[in-house]
Coordinates of C-alpha atoms in Angstrom, one line a residue:
X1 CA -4.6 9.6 38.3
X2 CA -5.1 6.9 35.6
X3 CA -5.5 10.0 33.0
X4 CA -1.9 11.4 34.3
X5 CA -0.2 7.6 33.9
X6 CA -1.5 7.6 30.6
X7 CA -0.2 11.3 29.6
X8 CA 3.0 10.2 31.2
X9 CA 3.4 7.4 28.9
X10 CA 2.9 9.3 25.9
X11 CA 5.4 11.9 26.7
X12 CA 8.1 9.3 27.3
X13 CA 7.0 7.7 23.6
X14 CA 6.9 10.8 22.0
X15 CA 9.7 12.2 23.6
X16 CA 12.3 9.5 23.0
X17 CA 10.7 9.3 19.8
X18 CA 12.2 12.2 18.5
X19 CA 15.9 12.1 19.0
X20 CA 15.6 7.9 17.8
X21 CA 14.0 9.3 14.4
X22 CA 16.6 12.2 13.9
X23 CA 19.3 9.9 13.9
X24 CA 17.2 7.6 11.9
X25 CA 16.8 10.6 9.2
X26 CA 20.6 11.4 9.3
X27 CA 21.3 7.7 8.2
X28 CA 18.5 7.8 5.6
X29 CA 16.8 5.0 7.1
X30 CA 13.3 4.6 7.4
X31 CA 11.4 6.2 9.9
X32 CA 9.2 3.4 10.7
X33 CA 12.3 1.3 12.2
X34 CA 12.9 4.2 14.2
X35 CA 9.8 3.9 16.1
X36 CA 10.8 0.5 16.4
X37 CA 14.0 0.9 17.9
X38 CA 12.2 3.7 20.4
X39 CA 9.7 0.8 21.5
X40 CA 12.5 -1.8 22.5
X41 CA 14.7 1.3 24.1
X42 CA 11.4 2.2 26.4
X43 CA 9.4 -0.8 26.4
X44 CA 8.9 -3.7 29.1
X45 CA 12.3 -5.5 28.1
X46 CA 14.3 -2.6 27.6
X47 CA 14.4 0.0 29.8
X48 CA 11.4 -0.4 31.6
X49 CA 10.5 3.0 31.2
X50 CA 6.5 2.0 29.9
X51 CA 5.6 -1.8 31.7
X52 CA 1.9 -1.7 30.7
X53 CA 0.7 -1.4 27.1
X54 CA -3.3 -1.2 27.4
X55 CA -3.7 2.1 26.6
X56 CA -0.7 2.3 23.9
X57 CA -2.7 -0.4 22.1
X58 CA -5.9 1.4 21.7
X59 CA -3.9 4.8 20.6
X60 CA -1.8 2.4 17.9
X61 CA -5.5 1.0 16.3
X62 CA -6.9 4.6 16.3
X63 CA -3.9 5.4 14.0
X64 CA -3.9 2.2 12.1
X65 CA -7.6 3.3 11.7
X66 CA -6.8 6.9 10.6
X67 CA -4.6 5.3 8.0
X68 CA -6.9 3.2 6.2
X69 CA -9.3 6.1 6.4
X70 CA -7.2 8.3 4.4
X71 CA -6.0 5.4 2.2
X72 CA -9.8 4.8 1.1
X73 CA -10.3 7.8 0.2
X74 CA -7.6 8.5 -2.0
X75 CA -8.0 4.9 -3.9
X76 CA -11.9 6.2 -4.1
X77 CA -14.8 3.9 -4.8
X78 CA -15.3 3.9 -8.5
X79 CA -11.5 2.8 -8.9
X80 CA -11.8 0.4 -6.0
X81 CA -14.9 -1.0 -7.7
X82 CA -13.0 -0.8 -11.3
X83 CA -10.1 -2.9 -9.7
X84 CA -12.2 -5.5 -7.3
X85 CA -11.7 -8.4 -9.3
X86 CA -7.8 -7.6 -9.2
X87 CA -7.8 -7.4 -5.5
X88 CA -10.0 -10.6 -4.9
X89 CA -7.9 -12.8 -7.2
X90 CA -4.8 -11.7 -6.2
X91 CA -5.7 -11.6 -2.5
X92 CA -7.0 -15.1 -2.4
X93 CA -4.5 -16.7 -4.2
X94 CA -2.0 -14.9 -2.0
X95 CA -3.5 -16.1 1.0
X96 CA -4.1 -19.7 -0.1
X97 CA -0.6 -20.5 -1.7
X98 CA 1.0 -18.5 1.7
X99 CA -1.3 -20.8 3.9
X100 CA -0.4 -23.8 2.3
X101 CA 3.2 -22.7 2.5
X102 CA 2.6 -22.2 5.9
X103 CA 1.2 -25.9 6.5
X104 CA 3.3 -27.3 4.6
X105 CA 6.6 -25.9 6.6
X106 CA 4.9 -26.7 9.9
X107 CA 4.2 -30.5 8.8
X108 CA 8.0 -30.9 7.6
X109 CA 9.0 -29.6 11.1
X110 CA 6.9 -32.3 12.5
X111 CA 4.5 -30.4 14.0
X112 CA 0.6 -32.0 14.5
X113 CA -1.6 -30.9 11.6
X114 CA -3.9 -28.7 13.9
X115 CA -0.3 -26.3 14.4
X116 CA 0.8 -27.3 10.8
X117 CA -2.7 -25.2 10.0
X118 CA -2.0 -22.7 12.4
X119 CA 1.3 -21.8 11.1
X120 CA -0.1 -21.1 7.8
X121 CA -2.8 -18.6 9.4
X122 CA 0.1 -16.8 10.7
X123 CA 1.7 -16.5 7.9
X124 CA -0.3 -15.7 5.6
X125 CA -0.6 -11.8 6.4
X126 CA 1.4 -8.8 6.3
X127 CA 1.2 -5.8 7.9
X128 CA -1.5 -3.4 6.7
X129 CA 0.2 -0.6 8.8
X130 CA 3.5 -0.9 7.8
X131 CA 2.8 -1.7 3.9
X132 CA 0.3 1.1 3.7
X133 CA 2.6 3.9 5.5
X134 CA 5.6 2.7 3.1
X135 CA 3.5 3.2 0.3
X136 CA 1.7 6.5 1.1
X137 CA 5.3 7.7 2.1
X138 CA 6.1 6.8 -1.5
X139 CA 3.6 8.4 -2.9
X140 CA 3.1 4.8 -4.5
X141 CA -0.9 4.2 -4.1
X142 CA -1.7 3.6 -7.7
X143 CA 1.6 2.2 -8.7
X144 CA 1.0 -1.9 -10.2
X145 CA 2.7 -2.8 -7.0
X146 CA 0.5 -0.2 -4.9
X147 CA -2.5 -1.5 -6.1
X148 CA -1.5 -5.5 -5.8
X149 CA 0.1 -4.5 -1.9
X150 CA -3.5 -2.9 -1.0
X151 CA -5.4 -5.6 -2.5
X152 CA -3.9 -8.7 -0.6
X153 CA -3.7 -6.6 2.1
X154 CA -7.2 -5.6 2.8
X155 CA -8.4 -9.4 1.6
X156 CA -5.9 -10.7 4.9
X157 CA -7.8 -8.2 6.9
X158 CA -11.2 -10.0 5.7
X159 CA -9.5 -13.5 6.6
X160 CA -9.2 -12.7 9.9
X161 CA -13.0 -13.3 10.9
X162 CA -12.9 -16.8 8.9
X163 CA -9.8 -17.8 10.8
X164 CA -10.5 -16.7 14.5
X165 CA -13.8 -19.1 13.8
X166 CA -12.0 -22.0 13.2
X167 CA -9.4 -22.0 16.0
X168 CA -11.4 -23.8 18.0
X169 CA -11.4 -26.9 15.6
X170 CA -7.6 -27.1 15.9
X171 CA -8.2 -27.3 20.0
X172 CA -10.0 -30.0 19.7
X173 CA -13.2 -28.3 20.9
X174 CA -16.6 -28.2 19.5
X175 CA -16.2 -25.0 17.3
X176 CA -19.2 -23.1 15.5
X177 CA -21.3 -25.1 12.6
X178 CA -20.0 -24.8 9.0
X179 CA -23.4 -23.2 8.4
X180 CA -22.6 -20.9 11.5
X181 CA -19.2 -20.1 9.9
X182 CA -20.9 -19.2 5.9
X183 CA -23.2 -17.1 8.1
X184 CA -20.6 -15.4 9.4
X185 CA -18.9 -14.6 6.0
X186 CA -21.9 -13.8 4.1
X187 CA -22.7 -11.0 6.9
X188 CA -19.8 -9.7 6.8
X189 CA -20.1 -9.5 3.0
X190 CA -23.5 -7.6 3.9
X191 CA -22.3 -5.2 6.2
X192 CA -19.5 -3.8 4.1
X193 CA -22.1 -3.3 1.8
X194 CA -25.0 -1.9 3.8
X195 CA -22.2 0.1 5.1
X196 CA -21.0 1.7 1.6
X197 CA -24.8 2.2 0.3
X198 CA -25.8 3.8 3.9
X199 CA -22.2 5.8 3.8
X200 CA -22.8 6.7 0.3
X201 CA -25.8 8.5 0.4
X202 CA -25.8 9.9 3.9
X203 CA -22.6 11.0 4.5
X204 CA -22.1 13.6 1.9
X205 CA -25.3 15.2 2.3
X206 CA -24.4 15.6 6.5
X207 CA -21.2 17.4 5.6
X208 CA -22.9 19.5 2.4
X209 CA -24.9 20.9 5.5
X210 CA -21.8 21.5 7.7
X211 CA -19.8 22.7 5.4
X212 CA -22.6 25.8 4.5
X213 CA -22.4 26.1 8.4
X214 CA -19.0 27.4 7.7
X215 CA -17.5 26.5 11.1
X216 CA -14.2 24.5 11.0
X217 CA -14.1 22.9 14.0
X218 CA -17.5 21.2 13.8
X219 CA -16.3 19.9 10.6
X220 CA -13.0 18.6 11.8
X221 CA -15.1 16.6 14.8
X222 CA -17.6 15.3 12.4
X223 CA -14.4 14.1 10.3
X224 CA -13.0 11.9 13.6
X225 CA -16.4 10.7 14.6
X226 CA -17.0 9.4 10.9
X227 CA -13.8 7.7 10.6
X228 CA -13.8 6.2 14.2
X229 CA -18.0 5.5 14.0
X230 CA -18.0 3.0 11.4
X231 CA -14.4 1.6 12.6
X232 CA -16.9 1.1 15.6
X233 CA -19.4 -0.3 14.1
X234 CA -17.9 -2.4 12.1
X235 CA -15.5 -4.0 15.1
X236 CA -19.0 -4.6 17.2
X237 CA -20.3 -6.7 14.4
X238 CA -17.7 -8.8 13.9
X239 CA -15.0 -7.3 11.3
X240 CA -11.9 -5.3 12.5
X241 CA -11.3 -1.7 13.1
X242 CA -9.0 -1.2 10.4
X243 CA -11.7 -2.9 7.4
X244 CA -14.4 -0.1 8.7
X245 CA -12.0 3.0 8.3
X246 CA -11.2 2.0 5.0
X247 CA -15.0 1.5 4.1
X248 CA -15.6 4.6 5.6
X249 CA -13.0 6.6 3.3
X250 CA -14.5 4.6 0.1
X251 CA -18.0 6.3 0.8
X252 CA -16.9 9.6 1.0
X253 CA -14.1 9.4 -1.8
X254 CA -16.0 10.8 -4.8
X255 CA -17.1 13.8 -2.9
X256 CA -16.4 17.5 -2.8
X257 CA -14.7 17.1 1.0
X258 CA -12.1 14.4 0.5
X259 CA -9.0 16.9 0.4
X260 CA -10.3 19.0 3.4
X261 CA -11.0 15.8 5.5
X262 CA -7.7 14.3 4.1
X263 CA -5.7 17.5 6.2
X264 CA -8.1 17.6 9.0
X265 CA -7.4 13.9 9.5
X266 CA -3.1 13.7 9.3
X267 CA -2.2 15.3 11.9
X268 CA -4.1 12.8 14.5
X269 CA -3.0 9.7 11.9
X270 CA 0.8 10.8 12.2
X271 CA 0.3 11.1 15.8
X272 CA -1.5 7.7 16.4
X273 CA 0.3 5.3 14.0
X274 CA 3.9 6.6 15.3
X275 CA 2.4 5.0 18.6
X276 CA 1.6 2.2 16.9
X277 CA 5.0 1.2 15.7
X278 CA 6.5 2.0 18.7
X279 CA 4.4 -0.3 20.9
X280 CA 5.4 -3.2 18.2
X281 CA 9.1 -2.5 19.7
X282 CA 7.7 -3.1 22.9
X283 CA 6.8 -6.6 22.5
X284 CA 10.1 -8.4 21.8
X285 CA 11.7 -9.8 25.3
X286 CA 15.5 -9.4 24.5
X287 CA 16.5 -11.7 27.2
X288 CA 14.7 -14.3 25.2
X289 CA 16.0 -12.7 21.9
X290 CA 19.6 -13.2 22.9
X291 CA 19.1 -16.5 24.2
X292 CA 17.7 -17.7 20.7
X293 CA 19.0 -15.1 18.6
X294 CA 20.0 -18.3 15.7
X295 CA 16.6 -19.7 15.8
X296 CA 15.3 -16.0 15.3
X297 CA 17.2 -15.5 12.5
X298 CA 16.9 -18.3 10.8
X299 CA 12.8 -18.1 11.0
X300 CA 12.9 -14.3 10.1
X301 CA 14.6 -15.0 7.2
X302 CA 12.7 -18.1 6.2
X303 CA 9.1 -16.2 6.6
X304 CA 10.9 -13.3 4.5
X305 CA 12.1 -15.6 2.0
X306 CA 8.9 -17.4 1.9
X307 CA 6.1 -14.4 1.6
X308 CA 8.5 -12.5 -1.1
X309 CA 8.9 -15.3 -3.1
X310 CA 5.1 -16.3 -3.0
X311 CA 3.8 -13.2 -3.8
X312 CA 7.1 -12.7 -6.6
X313 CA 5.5 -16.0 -8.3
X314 CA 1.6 -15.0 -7.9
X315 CA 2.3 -11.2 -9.3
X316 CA 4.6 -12.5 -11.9
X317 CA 1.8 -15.4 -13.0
X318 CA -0.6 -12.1 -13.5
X319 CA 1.2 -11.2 -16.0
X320 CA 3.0 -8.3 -14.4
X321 CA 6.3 -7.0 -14.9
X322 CA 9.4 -7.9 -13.1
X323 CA 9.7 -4.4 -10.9
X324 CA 5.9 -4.4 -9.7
X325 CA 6.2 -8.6 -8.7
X326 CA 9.7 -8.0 -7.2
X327 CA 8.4 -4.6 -5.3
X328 CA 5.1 -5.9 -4.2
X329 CA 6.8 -9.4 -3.5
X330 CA 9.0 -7.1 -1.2
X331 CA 6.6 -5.2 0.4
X332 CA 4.3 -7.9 1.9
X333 CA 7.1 -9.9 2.9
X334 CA 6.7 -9.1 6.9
X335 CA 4.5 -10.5 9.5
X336 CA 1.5 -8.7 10.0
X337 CA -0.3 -7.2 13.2
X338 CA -3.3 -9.4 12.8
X339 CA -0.7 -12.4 13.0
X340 CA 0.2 -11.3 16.6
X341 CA -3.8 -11.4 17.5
X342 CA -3.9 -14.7 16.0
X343 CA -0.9 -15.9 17.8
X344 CA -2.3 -14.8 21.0
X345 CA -5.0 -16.5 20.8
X346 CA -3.4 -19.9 19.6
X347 CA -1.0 -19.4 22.8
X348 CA -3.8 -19.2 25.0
X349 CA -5.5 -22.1 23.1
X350 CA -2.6 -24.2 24.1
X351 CA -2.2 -24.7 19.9
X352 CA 1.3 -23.9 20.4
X353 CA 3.5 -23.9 23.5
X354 CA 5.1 -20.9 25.0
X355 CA 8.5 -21.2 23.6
X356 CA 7.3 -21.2 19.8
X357 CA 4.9 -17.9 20.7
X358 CA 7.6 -16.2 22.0
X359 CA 9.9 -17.3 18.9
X360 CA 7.7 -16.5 16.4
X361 CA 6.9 -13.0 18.3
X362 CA 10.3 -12.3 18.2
X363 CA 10.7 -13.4 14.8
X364 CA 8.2 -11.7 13.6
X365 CA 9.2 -8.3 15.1
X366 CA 12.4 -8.8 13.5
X367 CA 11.2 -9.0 10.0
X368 CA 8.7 -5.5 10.9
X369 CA 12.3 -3.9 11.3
X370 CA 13.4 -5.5 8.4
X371 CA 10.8 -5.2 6.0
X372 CA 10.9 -0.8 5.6
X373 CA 14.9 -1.0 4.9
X374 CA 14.5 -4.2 2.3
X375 CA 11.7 -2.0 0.5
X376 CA 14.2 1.2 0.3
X377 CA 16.9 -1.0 -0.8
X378 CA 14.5 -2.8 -3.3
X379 CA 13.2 0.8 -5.0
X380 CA 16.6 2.0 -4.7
X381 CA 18.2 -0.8 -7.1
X382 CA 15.3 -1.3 -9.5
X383 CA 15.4 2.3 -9.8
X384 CA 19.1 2.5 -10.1
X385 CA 19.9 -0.3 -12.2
X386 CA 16.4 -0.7 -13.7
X387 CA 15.8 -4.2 -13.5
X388 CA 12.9 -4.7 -15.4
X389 CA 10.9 -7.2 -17.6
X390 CA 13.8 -10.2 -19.1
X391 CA 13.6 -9.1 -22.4
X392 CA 15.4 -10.3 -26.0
X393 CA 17.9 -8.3 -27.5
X394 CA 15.6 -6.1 -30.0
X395 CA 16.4 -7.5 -33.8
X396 CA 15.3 -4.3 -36.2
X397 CA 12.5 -5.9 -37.6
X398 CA 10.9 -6.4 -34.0
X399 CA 10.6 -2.6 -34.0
X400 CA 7.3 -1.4 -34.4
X401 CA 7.9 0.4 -37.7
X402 CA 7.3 3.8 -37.1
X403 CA 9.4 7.1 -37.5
X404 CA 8.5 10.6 -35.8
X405 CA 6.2 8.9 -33.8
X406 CA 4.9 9.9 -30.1
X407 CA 5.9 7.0 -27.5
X408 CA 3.2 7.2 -24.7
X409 CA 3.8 4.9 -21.4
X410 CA 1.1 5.1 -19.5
X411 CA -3.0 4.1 -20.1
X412 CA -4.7 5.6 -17.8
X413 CA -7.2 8.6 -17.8
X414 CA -4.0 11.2 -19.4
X415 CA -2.4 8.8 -21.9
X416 CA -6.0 7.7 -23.2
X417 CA -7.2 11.4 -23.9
X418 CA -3.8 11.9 -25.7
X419 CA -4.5 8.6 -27.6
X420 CA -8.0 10.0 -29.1
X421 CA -6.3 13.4 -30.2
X422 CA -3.2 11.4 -31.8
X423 CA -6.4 9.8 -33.3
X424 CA -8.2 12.9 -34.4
X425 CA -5.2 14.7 -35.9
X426 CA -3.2 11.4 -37.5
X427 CA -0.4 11.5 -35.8
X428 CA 1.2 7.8 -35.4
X429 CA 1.9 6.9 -31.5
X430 CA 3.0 3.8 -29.8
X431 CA 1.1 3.1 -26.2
X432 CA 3.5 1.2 -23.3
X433 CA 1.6 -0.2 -20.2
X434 CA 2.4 -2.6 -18.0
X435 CA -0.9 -3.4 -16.9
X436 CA -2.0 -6.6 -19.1
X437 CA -5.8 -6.0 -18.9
X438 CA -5.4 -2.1 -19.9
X439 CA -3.2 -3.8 -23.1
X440 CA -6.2 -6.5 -24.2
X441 CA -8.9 -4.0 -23.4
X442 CA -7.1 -1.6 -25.7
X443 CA -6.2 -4.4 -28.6
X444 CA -10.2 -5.4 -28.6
X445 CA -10.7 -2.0 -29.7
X446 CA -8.8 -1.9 -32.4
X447 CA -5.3 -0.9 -31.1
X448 CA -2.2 -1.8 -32.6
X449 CA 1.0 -0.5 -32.0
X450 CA 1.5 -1.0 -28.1
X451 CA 3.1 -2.8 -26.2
X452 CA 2.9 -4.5 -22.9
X453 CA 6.1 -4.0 -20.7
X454 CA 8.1 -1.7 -18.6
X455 CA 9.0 1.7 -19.8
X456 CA 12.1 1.6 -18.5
X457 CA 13.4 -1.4 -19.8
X458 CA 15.8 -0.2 -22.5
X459 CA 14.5 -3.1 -25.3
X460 CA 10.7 -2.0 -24.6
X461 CA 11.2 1.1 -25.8
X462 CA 13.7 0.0 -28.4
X463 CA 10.7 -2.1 -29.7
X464 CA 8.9 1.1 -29.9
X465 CA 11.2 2.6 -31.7
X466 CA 12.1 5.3 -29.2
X467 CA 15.6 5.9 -31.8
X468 CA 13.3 7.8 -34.7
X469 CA 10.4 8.9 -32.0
X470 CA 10.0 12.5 -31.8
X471 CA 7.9 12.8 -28.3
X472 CA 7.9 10.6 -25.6
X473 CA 5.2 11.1 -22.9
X474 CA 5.3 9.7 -19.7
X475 CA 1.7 9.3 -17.6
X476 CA 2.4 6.6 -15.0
X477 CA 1.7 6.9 -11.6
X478 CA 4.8 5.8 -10.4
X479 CA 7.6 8.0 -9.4
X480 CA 10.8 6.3 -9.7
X481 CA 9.5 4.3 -12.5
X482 CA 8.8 7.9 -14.4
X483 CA 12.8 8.8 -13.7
X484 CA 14.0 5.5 -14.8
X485 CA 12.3 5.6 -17.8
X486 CA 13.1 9.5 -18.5
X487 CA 17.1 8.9 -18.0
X488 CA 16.8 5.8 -20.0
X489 CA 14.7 7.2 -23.1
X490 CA 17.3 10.2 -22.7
X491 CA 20.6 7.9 -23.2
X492 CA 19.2 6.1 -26.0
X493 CA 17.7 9.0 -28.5
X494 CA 19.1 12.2 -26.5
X495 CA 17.0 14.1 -29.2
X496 CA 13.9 12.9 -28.0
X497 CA 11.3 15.2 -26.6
X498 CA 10.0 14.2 -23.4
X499 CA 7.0 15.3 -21.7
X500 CA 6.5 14.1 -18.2
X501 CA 3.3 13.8 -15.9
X502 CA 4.2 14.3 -11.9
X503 CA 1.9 14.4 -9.5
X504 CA 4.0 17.1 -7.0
X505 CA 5.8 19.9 -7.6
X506 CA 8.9 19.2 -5.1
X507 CA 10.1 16.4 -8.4
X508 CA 10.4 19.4 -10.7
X509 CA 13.8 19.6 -10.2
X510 CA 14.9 16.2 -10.4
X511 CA 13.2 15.3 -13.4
X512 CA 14.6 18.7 -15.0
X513 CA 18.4 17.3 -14.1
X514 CA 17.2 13.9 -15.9
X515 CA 16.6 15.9 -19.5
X516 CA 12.3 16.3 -19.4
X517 CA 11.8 19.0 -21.8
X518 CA 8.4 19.8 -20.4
X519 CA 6.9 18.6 -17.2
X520 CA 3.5 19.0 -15.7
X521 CA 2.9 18.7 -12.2
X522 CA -0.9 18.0 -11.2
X523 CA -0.9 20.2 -8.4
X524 CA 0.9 23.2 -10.9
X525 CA -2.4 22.8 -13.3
X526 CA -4.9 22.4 -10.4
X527 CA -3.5 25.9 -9.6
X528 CA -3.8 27.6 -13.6
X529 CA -7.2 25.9 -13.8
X530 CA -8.3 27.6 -10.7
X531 CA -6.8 30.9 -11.4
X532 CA -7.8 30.8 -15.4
X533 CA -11.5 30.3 -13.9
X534 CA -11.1 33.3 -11.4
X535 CA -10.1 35.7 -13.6
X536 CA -13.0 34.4 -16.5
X537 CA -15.7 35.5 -13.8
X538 CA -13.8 38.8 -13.6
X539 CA -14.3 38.7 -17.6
X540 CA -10.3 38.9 -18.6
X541 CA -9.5 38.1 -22.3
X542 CA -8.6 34.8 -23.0
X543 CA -5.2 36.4 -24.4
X544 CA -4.4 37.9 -21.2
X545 CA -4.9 34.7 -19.4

């Protein structure tokens, strides 16, 4: 009986899912704040259609889980490891400065110093969910601002355990030791570790033996129970669902099996995580909403204003540009899930009464249904207008002085291979990156002409000279930054040769109508490579191929 409730419920989500969403698609808004909208039509305070959410919750962290399994696997572990130092720094300043905004707001509103600290736990996280779907959606994983969003959001997820250990010391109560509480932390650092070594070496050699086996659906099982094990395991010790997927993803990254996994996996992620926004819409009590709907507003648009603004300064004090602080400022500018555990548990804590946990649930709602339309509108006018980098009008003798020159934006694996054949066969180049360390790395080796910056600020590339450059390449992972700075370089030498890098065949099109002269889409070369090497074993001239 309990098994037919529970299908019953899902029909009714999935079924008033889909005509919410069409409309949703029609109006080109996000999906996300479709599922939304279909959890407050069907939810306790709407229609009353689904009252109890226990077994919507456990379906929403299996997709949340699914999500950061997939999302480890495509960052992989050698660039997660290459990039740890980014994420830790600009996680825990994120965290800390949000925090003490937090406190500092609660104090000002008179609060006791015990909420004042409270507050700032709450509002110091974002949505790992939300952020991660808007990114992957965007195809926006190792974009500046993908990598920053991913960081501070997996370093919240780590703050959790730290912060559910000392709510007890804002009760009043006799919570755990400080040596109980660096415990804690220090084997949590040892299990994602353990976990990742274990993972590593263990893993890949069970699914080398399944995949000899040949049989599919073993291999799709083995997939699930691998993702959802270590989730397991590492919620029974202590961290949350969400950190173990993602370490379980990392292990397996580098291997021969990520892409196979990767579309064994989606179709169970989609699934799960569209359950997971729409029990989010479930939560916010309308009757209270409407009652309150000023105070609502006026919070939802204070935390929005507050987490965009701190993470704006932070990315910006990095030394990144403009569009990668303002995007990433952006995107981490909601309240996040673990905030609602958190919140929970302060309620029940009697740290804060029930009128403020209902205002900050519906507060915090509001800014979920926010946040996916504020990131569209974001990309869509820093792509359209191309804000950028300030910059100074470019005098002619701050032009790097080169003529029939190659302009490369990019530095990763692409635009440094280019760089040592430029090298090998003297042709002169300028490099644009707008990642700071890539720029010192590359001057401590001897680099001169490049620039740090936006490509598609107009007076970047008029510092490089783009008016007498005869090739421009563009190698960045970042797809409307790559249009921006193709329309822009166009306008300003129309002569110019561009050669463009996408990863996906379906921009083709688009970045033809732009003016690229040549573009290669990763997938397109996958495809030659693997046909080139077909026809070599068949022993076909080189000429023919």
């Amino acid at each position: 009986m309990d098994g037919l409730i529970f299908f019953h419920k899902l029909l009714i989500i999935l079924g008033f899912s889909i005509p919410v969403i069409y409309i949703f698609n029609k109006l080109k808004f996000p999906s996300i704040v479709g599922f939304l909208i279909t959890g407050i039509i069907i939810g306790p305070y709407g229609l009353k259609l689904i009252t109890d959410t226990a077994g919507i919750q456990l379906m929403a962290e299996i997709g949340v889980a699914f999500l950061l399994f997939t999302i480890g696997i495509e960052i992989s572990l050698s660039r997660f490891l290459k990039h740890l130092s980014e994420f830790l720094l600009t996680g825990g300043l994120q965290v800390f400065f949000t925090f003490l905004a937090g406190m500092l707001i609660g104090l000002m509103l008179q609060l006791s110093m015990s909420q004042a600290i409270f507050i700032g736990f709450l509002l110091s996280h974002s949505s790992s969910a939300l952020v991660l779907k808007m990114l992957k959606d965007r195809g926006d994983e190792e974009s500046p601002q993908g990598r920053i969003s991913i960081g501070i959001i997996l370093f919240q997820d780590i703050m959790v355990v730290p912060m559910m250990l000392l709510i007890p010391f804002l009760t009043g109560d006799s919570g755990p030791t400080t040596l109980a509480i660096l415990w804690k932390l220090l084997k949590s650092i040892l299990i994602i570790v353990a976990i990742l070594a274990a993972a590593r070496y263990i893993i890949p050699f069970i699914l080398e033996r399944l995949a000899n086996m040949r049989m599919r659906d073993v291999f799709v099982i083995t997939s699930i129970v691998i993702t959802l094990g270590i989730a397991w395991i590492t919620h029974a010790l202590g961290l949350s669902l969400a950190i173990g997927a993602f370490l379980a993803g990392l292990a397996i990254s580098d291997t021969d099996f990520t892409h196979q996994i990767i579309s064994d996996i989606n179709p169970f992620r989609d699934i799960f995580l569209s359950v997971f926004f729409v029990s989010f819409g479930m939560i916010l009590d309308l009757d209270f909403a409407r009652q309150n709907y000023g105070y609502i507003l006026s919070i939802s648009f204070i935390i929005i204003f507050i987490k965009a603004a701190m993470v704006f300064s932070l990315v910006k004090f990095l030394k990144y540009p403009f569009r990668a602080s303002m995007l990433s400022g952006v995107t981490l500018s909601q309240i996040g899930e673990f905030s609602f555990v958190l919140a929970s548990v302060g309620f029940k804590s009697n740290i804060i009464s029930e009128y403020v946990y209902q205002l900050f649930i519906s507060a915090s709602v509001l800014t979920f249904i926010v946040s996916p339309l504020l990131i569209a509108f974001a990309y869509y006018s820093l792509s359209r207008k191309s804000v950028s980098i300030p910059a100074e009008e470019t005098e002619s003798d701050q032009r790097i002085a080169l003529n029939n020159h190659v302009i490369i934006c990019g530095m990763g694996l692409n635009g440094r291979n280019l760089v040592n054949v430029l090298k090998e066969t003297a042709i002169h180049y300028v490099i644009i990156d707008l990642n700071f360390q890539n720029i010192k790395n590359a001057k401590k080796k001897g680099e001169e002409n490049i620039l740090w910056g936006d490509a598609s600020n107009a007076e970047i590339l008029k510092r490089a000279n783009i008016q007498t450059a005869r090739v421009l390449v563009i190698a960045i992972s970042d797809r409307f930054l790559t249009k921006s700075c193709l329309s822009i370089a166009k306008a300003l030498n129309p002569n110019l040769h561009v050669i463009v890098r996408t990863k996906y065949v379906t921009d083709i099109d688009e970045l033809q109508a732009l003016g690229a002269d040549d573009i290669i889409p990763e997938e397109f070369e996958t495809s030659i490579q693997i046909f080139s090497r077909v026809l070599k074993m068949f022993h076909i001239p080189n000429s023919i191929i």
